[in-house]
Amino acid sequence: MKEKTHPDYHKITVVMTDGTSFETRSTWGKEGATMRLDIDPKTHPAWTGVRQTVDRGGRVQRFKDRFGMTSSMGAGTKSSGAKPEAAAPGKGRVAAKKK
């Protein structure tokens, strides 16, 4: 077998969302590193059956700001209340040539 073809396999500590931790072996990080999970089987909807919105790093808020949604309004509604403007007559159309 060739030398140095496999990554370093070492012990790390994994910290769950509720603060519990366990030690495992992994190729992630360095020896003794700590991996903190944002989501795990205790909080993921696939295992809990509870749908929830978790704002990791402000992504949900940036989405709401970008598309003009507020938390009190339903999904798909705009907070500005502005109606789309109709195109002015003749704009975007090719005028017929006179012969």
One Martini backbone bead per residue (centre of mass of N, CA, C, O) as a GRO file, in nm:
protein
   99
    1MET     BB    1   0.099   0.035   0.019
    2LYS     BB    2   0.072   0.356   0.014
    3GLU     BB    3   0.197   0.633   0.129
    4LYS     BB    4  -0.005   0.898   0.224
    5THR     BB    5  -0.325   0.835   0.118
    6HIS     BB    6  -0.434   0.878   0.404
    7PRO     BB    7  -0.591   1.023   0.638
    8ASP     BB    8  -0.604   1.142   0.942
    9TYR     BB    9  -0.689   0.937   1.231
   10HIS     BB   10  -0.876   1.075   1.507
   11LYS     BB   11  -0.955   1.233   1.800
   12ILE     BB   12  -1.277   1.374   1.891
   13THR     BB   13  -1.516   1.625   1.987
   14VAL     BB   14  -1.872   1.615   2.027
   15VAL     BB   15  -2.118   1.880   2.028
   16MET     BB   16  -2.424   1.921   2.105
   17THR     BB   17  -2.698   2.134   2.130
   18ASP     BB   18  -2.735   2.053   2.457
   19GLY     BB   19  -2.405   1.993   2.547
   20THR     BB   20  -2.342   1.728   2.479
   21SER     BB   21  -2.081   1.470   2.468
   22PHE     BB   22  -1.839   1.304   2.247
   23GLU     BB   23  -1.615   1.050   2.145
   24THR     BB   24  -1.427   1.027   1.837
   25ARG     BB   25  -1.343   0.925   1.513
   26SER     BB   26  -1.154   1.132   1.267
   27THR     BB   27  -1.066   1.357   0.985
   28TRP     BB   28  -1.146   1.597   1.140
   29GLY     BB   29  -0.919   1.799   1.198
   30LYS     BB   30  -0.759   1.763   1.497
   31GLU     BB   31  -0.626   1.651   1.761
   32GLY     BB   32  -0.877   1.736   2.001
   33ALA     BB   33  -1.103   1.848   1.864
   34THR     BB   34  -1.406   2.059   1.837
   35MET     BB   35  -1.742   1.976   1.749
   36ARG     BB   36  -2.009   2.196   1.672
   37LEU     BB   37  -2.347   2.160   1.654
   38ASP     BB   38  -2.643   2.285   1.495
   39ILE     BB   39  -2.740   1.990   1.415
   40ASP     BB   40  -2.943   1.711   1.529
   41PRO     BB   41  -3.142   1.447   1.626
   42LYS     BB   42  -3.276   1.642   1.854
   43THR     BB   43  -3.358   1.888   1.616
   44HIS     BB   44  -3.439   1.739   1.368
   45PRO     BB   45  -3.728   1.694   1.182
   46ALA     BB   46  -3.679   1.395   1.094
   47TRP     BB   47  -3.683   1.300   1.412
   48THR     BB   48  -3.909   1.491   1.561
   49GLY     BB   49  -4.155   1.626   1.372
   50VAL     BB   50  -4.063   1.929   1.401
   51ARG     BB   51  -4.119   2.237   1.278
   52GLN     BB   52  -3.841   2.467   1.214
   53THR     BB   53  -3.672   2.784   1.255
   54VAL     BB   54  -3.326   2.830   1.195
   55ASP     BB   55  -3.099   3.095   1.257
   56ARG     BB   56  -2.806   3.080   1.072
   57GLY     BB   57  -2.636   3.367   1.047
   58GLY     BB   58  -2.900   3.536   0.934
   59ARG     BB   59  -3.048   3.407   0.680
   60VAL     BB   60  -3.349   3.455   0.730
   61GLN     BB   61  -3.334   3.765   0.762
   62ARG     BB   62  -3.210   3.824   0.483
   63PHE     BB   63  -3.447   3.710   0.326
   64LYS     BB   64  -3.666   3.899   0.442
   65ASP     BB   65  -3.527   4.164   0.357
   66ARG     BB   66  -3.507   4.109   0.049
   67PHE     BB   67  -3.839   4.027   0.025
   68GLY     BB   68  -4.020   4.191   0.241
   69MET     BB   69  -4.044   4.033   0.510
   70THR     BB   70  -4.228   3.955   0.794
   71SER     BB   71  -4.307   3.777   1.079
   72SER     BB   72  -4.631   3.853   1.064
   73MET     BB   73  -4.618   3.741   0.788
   74GLY     BB   74  -4.664   3.552   0.538
   75ALA     BB   75  -4.566   3.362   0.305
   76GLY     BB   76  -4.531   3.556   0.004
   77THR     BB   77  -4.537   3.838   0.127
   78LYS     BB   78  -4.545   4.182   0.104
   79SER     BB   79  -4.473   4.485   0.282
   80SER     BB   80  -4.511   4.729   0.075
   81GLY     BB   81  -4.792   4.713  -0.116
   82ALA     BB   82  -4.703   4.725  -0.397
   83LYS     BB   83  -4.787   4.755  -0.723
   84PRO     BB   84  -4.751   4.661  -1.023
   85GLU     BB   85  -4.657   4.807  -1.306
   86ALA     BB   86  -4.775   4.902  -1.594
   87ALA     BB   87  -4.724   4.911  -1.909
   88ALA     BB   88  -4.676   5.127  -2.136
   89PRO     BB   89  -4.788   5.226  -2.416
   90GLY     BB   90  -4.554   5.097  -2.660
   91LYS     BB   91  -4.381   4.952  -2.472
   92GLY     BB   92  -4.202   4.683  -2.607
   93ARG     BB   93  -4.285   4.757  -2.894
   94VAL     BB   94  -4.322   4.723  -3.232
   95ALA     BB   95  -4.342   4.933  -3.475
   96ALA     BB   96  -4.513   4.995  -3.747
   97LYS     BB   97  -4.456   5.020  -4.075
   98LYS     BB   98  -4.469   5.254  -4.320
   99LYS     BB   99  -4.559   5.268  -4.683
   0.00000   0.00000   0.00000
